[in-house]
mmCIF file of N, CA and C in Angstrom:
data_model
loop_
_atom_site.group_PDB
_atom_site.id
_atom_site.type_symbol
_atom_site.label_atom_id
_atom_site.label_comp_id
_atom_site.label_asym_id
_atom_site.label_seq_id
_atom_site.Cartn_x
_atom_site.Cartn_y
_atom_site.Cartn_z
ATOM 1 N N MET U 1 28.791 38.454 -27.208
ATOM 2 C CA MET U 1 29.314 37.888 -28.440
ATOM 3 C C MET U 1 28.513 36.640 -28.797
ATOM 4 N N SER U 2 28.033 36.557 -30.016
ATOM 5 C CA SER U 2 27.229 35.433 -30.469
ATOM 6 C C SER U 2 28.116 34.334 -31.037
ATOM 7 N N LEU U 3 27.772 33.108 -30.735
ATOM 8 C CA LEU U 3 28.503 31.973 -31.280
ATOM 9 C C LEU U 3 27.883 31.482 -32.585
ATOM 10 N N GLN U 4 26.737 32.041 -32.953
ATOM 11 C CA GLN U 4 26.043 31.596 -34.153
ATOM 12 C C GLN U 4 26.757 32.082 -35.401
ATOM 13 N N GLN U 5 26.776 31.228 -36.406
ATOM 14 C CA GLN U 5 27.348 31.618 -37.683
ATOM 15 C C GLN U 5 26.690 30.807 -38.787
ATOM 16 N N VAL U 6 26.645 31.372 -39.979
ATOM 17 C CA VAL U 6 26.101 30.667 -41.133
ATOM 18 C C VAL U 6 27.271 29.985 -41.832
ATOM 19 N N ILE U 7 27.118 28.682 -42.047
ATOM 20 C CA ILE U 7 28.155 27.876 -42.679
ATOM 21 C C ILE U 7 27.529 27.018 -43.770
ATOM 22 N N LYS U 8 28.357 26.388 -44.577
ATOM 23 C CA LYS U 8 27.900 25.382 -45.533
ATOM 24 C C LYS U 8 28.225 24.026 -44.926
ATOM 25 N N VAL U 9 27.259 23.101 -44.987
ATOM 26 C CA VAL U 9 27.493 21.757 -44.477
ATOM 27 C C VAL U 9 27.171 20.743 -45.561
ATOM 28 N N ALA U 10 27.927 19.667 -45.560
ATOM 29 C CA ALA U 10 27.682 18.583 -46.506
ATOM 30 C C ALA U 10 26.455 17.803 -46.060
ATOM 31 N N THR U 11 25.531 17.558 -46.974
ATOM 32 C CA THR U 11 24.313 16.829 -46.616
ATOM 33 C C THR U 11 24.638 15.420 -46.122
ATOM 34 N N ALA U 12 25.736 14.860 -46.590
ATOM 35 C CA ALA U 12 26.129 13.513 -46.161
ATOM 36 C C ALA U 12 26.623 13.495 -44.714
ATOM 37 N N LYS U 13 26.978 14.655 -44.167
ATOM 38 C CA LYS U 13 27.501 14.717 -42.796
ATOM 39 C C LYS U 13 26.498 15.320 -41.825
ATOM 40 N N CYS U 14 25.205 15.279 -42.185
ATOM 41 C CA CYS U 14 24.156 15.805 -41.316
ATOM 42 C C CYS U 14 23.362 14.660 -40.708
ATOM 43 N N ASP U 15 22.978 14.845 -39.472
ATOM 44 C CA ASP U 15 22.113 13.891 -38.792
ATOM 45 C C ASP U 15 20.888 14.629 -38.296
ATOM 46 N N TYR U 16 19.735 13.988 -38.422
ATOM 47 C CA TYR U 16 18.489 14.553 -37.919
ATOM 48 C C TYR U 16 17.901 13.534 -36.960
ATOM 49 N N PRO U 17 18.158 13.722 -35.663
ATOM 50 C CA PRO U 17 17.646 12.748 -34.690
ATOM 51 C C PRO U 17 16.123 12.661 -34.773
ATOM 52 N N ASP U 18 15.593 11.523 -34.385
ATOM 53 C CA ASP U 18 14.135 11.352 -34.388
ATOM 54 C C ASP U 18 13.472 12.457 -33.585
ATOM 55 N N GLN U 19 12.544 13.120 -34.237
ATOM 56 C CA GLN U 19 11.769 14.177 -33.598
ATOM 57 C C GLN U 19 10.324 13.703 -33.519
ATOM 58 N N PRO U 20 9.718 13.722 -32.342
ATOM 59 C CA PRO U 20 8.355 13.216 -32.226
ATOM 60 C C PRO U 20 7.331 13.977 -33.070
ATOM 61 N N ARG U 21 7.593 15.240 -33.389
ATOM 62 C CA ARG U 21 6.645 16.032 -34.168
ATOM 63 C C ARG U 21 6.912 15.966 -35.656
ATOM 64 N N SER U 22 7.991 15.329 -36.061
ATOM 65 C CA SER U 22 8.371 15.336 -37.474
ATOM 66 C C SER U 22 8.067 14.004 -38.137
ATOM 67 N N ALA U 23 7.278 14.075 -39.173
ATOM 68 C CA ALA U 23 7.039 12.929 -40.042
ATOM 69 C C ALA U 23 7.407 13.408 -41.436
ATOM 70 N N LEU U 24 8.511 12.907 -41.960
ATOM 71 C CA LEU U 24 9.008 13.385 -43.243
ATOM 72 C C LEU U 24 8.226 12.740 -44.387
ATOM 73 N N ASP U 25 7.375 13.521 -45.036
ATOM 74 C CA ASP U 25 6.587 13.079 -46.180
ATOM 75 C C ASP U 25 7.502 13.073 -47.406
ATOM 76 N N PRO U 26 7.746 11.894 -47.986
ATOM 77 C CA PRO U 26 8.693 11.809 -49.105
ATOM 78 C C PRO U 26 8.326 12.695 -50.298
ATOM 79 N N ASP U 27 7.039 12.787 -50.614
ATOM 80 C CA ASP U 27 6.632 13.616 -51.758
ATOM 81 C C ASP U 27 6.891 15.096 -51.485
ATOM 82 N N TYR U 28 6.578 15.541 -50.268
ATOM 83 C CA TYR U 28 6.832 16.932 -49.894
ATOM 84 C C TYR U 28 8.334 17.229 -49.931
ATOM 85 N N CYS U 29 9.121 16.329 -49.346
ATOM 86 C CA CYS U 29 10.579 16.526 -49.307
ATOM 87 C C CYS U 29 11.174 16.571 -50.710
ATOM 88 N N ARG U 30 10.698 15.670 -51.589
ATOM 89 C CA ARG U 30 11.197 15.643 -52.967
ATOM 90 C C ARG U 30 10.885 16.958 -53.674
ATOM 91 N N GLY U 31 9.665 17.460 -53.503
ATOM 92 C CA GLY U 31 9.283 18.741 -54.106
ATOM 93 C C GLY U 31 10.105 19.891 -53.553
ATOM 94 N N LEU U 32 10.344 19.865 -52.260
ATOM 95 C CA LEU U 32 11.155 20.900 -51.629
ATOM 96 C C LEU U 32 12.585 20.874 -52.164
ATOM 97 N N GLY U 33 13.139 19.688 -52.305
ATOM 98 C CA GLY U 33 14.491 19.550 -52.857
ATOM 99 C C GLY U 33 14.594 20.075 -54.271
ATOM 100 N N GLU U 34 13.598 19.766 -55.086
ATOM 101 C CA GLU U 34 13.597 20.259 -56.463
ATOM 102 C C GLU U 34 13.471 21.783 -56.492
ATOM 103 N N ASN U 35 12.671 22.334 -55.594
ATOM 104 C CA ASN U 35 12.532 23.785 -55.502
ATOM 105 C C ASN U 35 13.858 24.428 -55.095
ATOM 106 N N ILE U 36 14.542 23.847 -54.118
ATOM 107 C CA ILE U 36 15.847 24.373 -53.693
ATOM 108 C C ILE U 36 16.821 24.333 -54.868
ATOM 109 N N LYS U 37 16.762 23.256 -55.637
ATOM 110 C CA LYS U 37 17.656 23.114 -56.786
ATOM 111 C C LYS U 37 17.371 24.187 -57.843
ATOM 112 N N GLU U 38 16.096 24.516 -58.048
ATOM 113 C CA GLU U 38 15.713 25.483 -59.073
ATOM 114 C C GLU U 38 15.940 26.933 -58.664
ATOM 115 N N VAL U 39 15.517 27.309 -57.449
ATOM 116 C CA VAL U 39 15.552 28.722 -57.053
ATOM 117 C C VAL U 39 16.563 29.037 -55.959
ATOM 118 N N GLY U 40 17.177 28.015 -55.398
ATOM 119 C CA GLY U 40 18.155 28.232 -54.343
ATOM 120 C C GLY U 40 17.529 28.086 -52.965
ATOM 121 N N GLN U 41 18.370 27.916 -52.000
ATOM 122 C CA GLN U 41 17.930 27.743 -50.617
ATOM 123 C C GLN U 41 17.639 29.103 -49.998
ATOM 124 N N LYS U 42 16.432 29.290 -49.508
ATOM 125 C CA LYS U 42 16.019 30.567 -48.921
ATOM 126 C C LYS U 42 16.126 30.578 -47.403
ATOM 127 N N VAL U 43 15.997 29.408 -46.757
ATOM 128 C CA VAL U 43 16.011 29.320 -45.300
ATOM 129 C C VAL U 43 17.068 28.293 -44.898
ATOM 130 N N PRO U 44 18.021 28.672 -44.036
ATOM 131 C CA PRO U 44 19.051 27.709 -43.637
ATOM 132 C C PRO U 44 18.496 26.637 -42.706
ATOM 133 N N ILE U 45 19.158 25.480 -42.706
ATOM 134 C CA ILE U 45 18.869 24.497 -41.681
ATOM 135 C C ILE U 45 19.507 25.003 -40.393
ATOM 136 N N ILE U 46 19.053 24.524 -39.255
ATOM 137 C CA ILE U 46 19.547 25.021 -37.968
ATOM 138 C C ILE U 46 20.018 23.845 -37.132
ATOM 139 N N GLY U 47 21.182 24.001 -36.513
ATOM 140 C CA GLY U 47 21.715 22.939 -35.664
ATOM 141 C C GLY U 47 23.044 23.328 -35.068
ATOM 142 N N TYR U 48 23.856 22.316 -34.794
ATOM 143 C CA TYR U 48 25.157 22.543 -34.169
ATOM 144 C C TYR U 48 26.134 21.455 -34.617
ATOM 145 N N THR U 49 27.404 21.789 -34.564
ATOM 146 C CA THR U 49 28.450 20.855 -34.947
ATOM 147 C C THR U 49 28.827 20.000 -33.741
ATOM 148 N N LYS U 50 28.919 18.695 -33.989
ATOM 149 C CA LYS U 50 29.341 17.745 -32.954
ATOM 150 C C LYS U 50 30.341 16.807 -33.611
ATOM 151 N N GLY U 51 31.621 17.004 -33.294
ATOM 152 C CA GLY U 51 32.665 16.240 -33.981
ATOM 153 C C GLY U 51 32.702 16.652 -35.438
ATOM 154 N N ASP U 52 32.660 15.661 -36.330
ATOM 155 C CA ASP U 52 32.661 15.989 -37.761
ATOM 156 C C ASP U 52 31.257 15.939 -38.360
ATOM 157 N N ARG U 53 30.222 15.898 -37.508
ATOM 158 C CA ARG U 53 28.835 15.838 -37.952
ATOM 159 C C ARG U 53 28.101 17.136 -37.632
ATOM 160 N N PHE U 54 27.027 17.413 -38.342
ATOM 161 C CA PHE U 54 26.166 18.546 -38.061
ATOM 162 C C PHE U 54 24.825 17.984 -37.621
ATOM 163 N N ILE U 55 24.405 18.290 -36.407
ATOM 164 C CA ILE U 55 23.173 17.763 -35.831
ATOM 165 C C ILE U 55 22.059 18.792 -36.024
ATOM 166 N N LEU U 56 21.018 18.406 -36.735
ATOM 167 C CA LEU U 56 19.914 19.329 -37.020
ATOM 168 C C LEU U 56 18.950 19.444 -35.847
ATOM 169 N N CYS U 57 18.560 20.674 -35.581
ATOM 170 C CA CYS U 57 17.469 20.962 -34.650
ATOM 171 C C CYS U 57 16.215 21.317 -35.444
ATOM 172 N N ASP U 58 16.411 21.875 -36.645
ATOM 173 C CA ASP U 58 15.311 22.261 -37.512
ATOM 174 C C ASP U 58 15.774 22.155 -38.956
ATOM 175 N N GLY U 59 14.941 21.582 -39.805
ATOM 176 C CA GLY U 59 15.279 21.515 -41.223
ATOM 177 C C GLY U 59 15.351 20.110 -41.782
ATOM 178 N N GLY U 60 14.714 19.162 -41.126
ATOM 179 C CA GLY U 60 14.757 17.778 -41.587
ATOM 180 C C GLY U 60 14.200 17.592 -42.989
ATOM 181 N N CYS U 61 13.124 18.285 -43.313
ATOM 182 C CA CYS U 61 12.543 18.174 -44.657
ATOM 183 C C CYS U 61 13.467 18.779 -45.703
ATOM 184 N N ARG U 62 14.097 19.908 -45.376
ATOM 185 C CA ARG U 62 15.050 20.517 -46.313
ATOM 186 C C ARG U 62 16.235 19.592 -46.540
ATOM 187 N N LEU U 63 16.728 18.966 -45.471
ATOM 188 C CA LEU U 63 17.848 18.026 -45.600
ATOM 189 C C LEU U 63 17.449 16.837 -46.463
ATOM 190 N N GLU U 64 16.330 16.221 -46.172
ATOM 191 C CA GLU U 64 15.883 15.057 -46.945
ATOM 192 C C GLU U 64 15.627 15.442 -48.394
ATOM 193 N N GLY U 65 15.022 16.597 -48.617
ATOM 194 C CA GLY U 65 14.784 17.066 -49.982
ATOM 195 C C GLY U 65 16.076 17.281 -50.743
ATOM 196 N N ALA U 66 17.055 17.875 -50.079
ATOM 197 C CA ALA U 66 18.355 18.101 -50.717
ATOM 198 C C ALA U 66 19.010 16.774 -51.084
ATOM 199 N N ARG U 67 18.939 15.817 -50.187
ATOM 200 C CA ARG U 67 19.516 14.495 -50.479
ATOM 201 C C ARG U 67 18.815 13.852 -51.672
ATOM 202 N N LEU U 68 17.481 13.913 -51.709
ATOM 203 C CA LEU U 68 16.732 13.319 -52.815
ATOM 204 C C LEU U 68 17.015 14.017 -54.138
ATOM 205 N N ALA U 69 17.308 15.313 -54.098
ATOM 206 C CA ALA U 69 17.575 16.086 -55.322
ATOM 207 C C ALA U 69 19.057 16.092 -55.704
ATOM 208 N N GLY U 70 19.884 15.437 -54.903
ATOM 209 C CA GLY U 70 21.313 15.372 -55.223
ATOM 210 C C GLY U 70 22.075 16.652 -54.914
ATOM 211 N N ILE U 71 21.587 17.434 -53.961
ATOM 212 C CA ILE U 71 22.267 18.672 -53.562
ATOM 213 C C ILE U 71 23.301 18.314 -52.492
ATOM 214 N N PRO U 72 24.588 18.572 -52.748
ATOM 215 C CA PRO U 72 25.621 18.112 -51.825
ATOM 216 C C PRO U 72 25.832 18.982 -50.581
ATOM 217 N N GLU U 73 25.415 20.255 -50.618
ATOM 218 C CA GLU U 73 25.642 21.153 -49.485
ATOM 219 C C GLU U 73 24.414 22.013 -49.235
ATOM 220 N N LEU U 74 24.242 22.383 -47.962
ATOM 221 C CA LEU U 74 23.183 23.305 -47.585
ATOM 222 C C LEU U 74 23.767 24.406 -46.692
ATOM 223 N N LEU U 75 23.151 25.573 -46.739
ATOM 224 C CA LEU U 75 23.502 26.619 -45.800
ATOM 225 C C LEU U 75 22.886 26.252 -44.452
ATOM 226 N N ALA U 76 23.657 26.494 -43.387
ATOM 227 C CA ALA U 76 23.194 26.117 -42.058
ATOM 228 C C ALA U 76 23.527 27.212 -41.061
ATOM 229 N N LEU U 77 22.629 27.415 -40.119
ATOM 230 C CA LEU U 77 22.899 28.293 -38.994
ATOM 231 C C LEU U 77 23.433 27.401 -37.892
ATOM 232 N N ASP U 78 24.710 27.560 -37.579
ATOM 233 C CA ASP U 78 25.363 26.770 -36.526
ATOM 234 C C ASP U 78 25.198 27.505 -35.205
ATOM 235 N N LEU U 79 24.463 26.902 -34.285
ATOM 236 C CA LEU U 79 24.197 27.514 -32.996
ATOM 237 C C LEU U 79 25.416 27.500 -32.068
ATOM 238 N N GLY U 80 26.442 26.736 -32.424
ATOM 239 C CA GLY U 80 27.660 26.726 -31.644
ATOM 240 C C GLY U 80 27.666 25.726 -30.495
ATOM 241 N N LYS U 81 26.499 25.256 -30.093
ATOM 242 C CA LYS U 81 26.421 24.260 -29.014
ATOM 243 C C LYS U 81 25.056 23.597 -29.050
ATOM 244 N N GLU U 82 24.940 22.480 -28.328
ATOM 245 C CA GLU U 82 23.681 21.738 -28.273
ATOM 246 C C GLU U 82 22.588 22.534 -27.594
#
């Protein structure tokens, strides 16, 4: 039985811990957010729920882009655990 499920998460309740390989380019993120706003989200962010927060493992640029574009929710693949 899989614990994974696709859910909607509020962008305000997402955290993206510092990732050594991730450098969020503001221009790229802004463009990505505008694209999500125009055509919809094609790839979910990935992470897990911890308390009332959603911790991202993948999707920091999508999250930042959504925040910059004023998108209040994103589709997320919840892994069910850390």
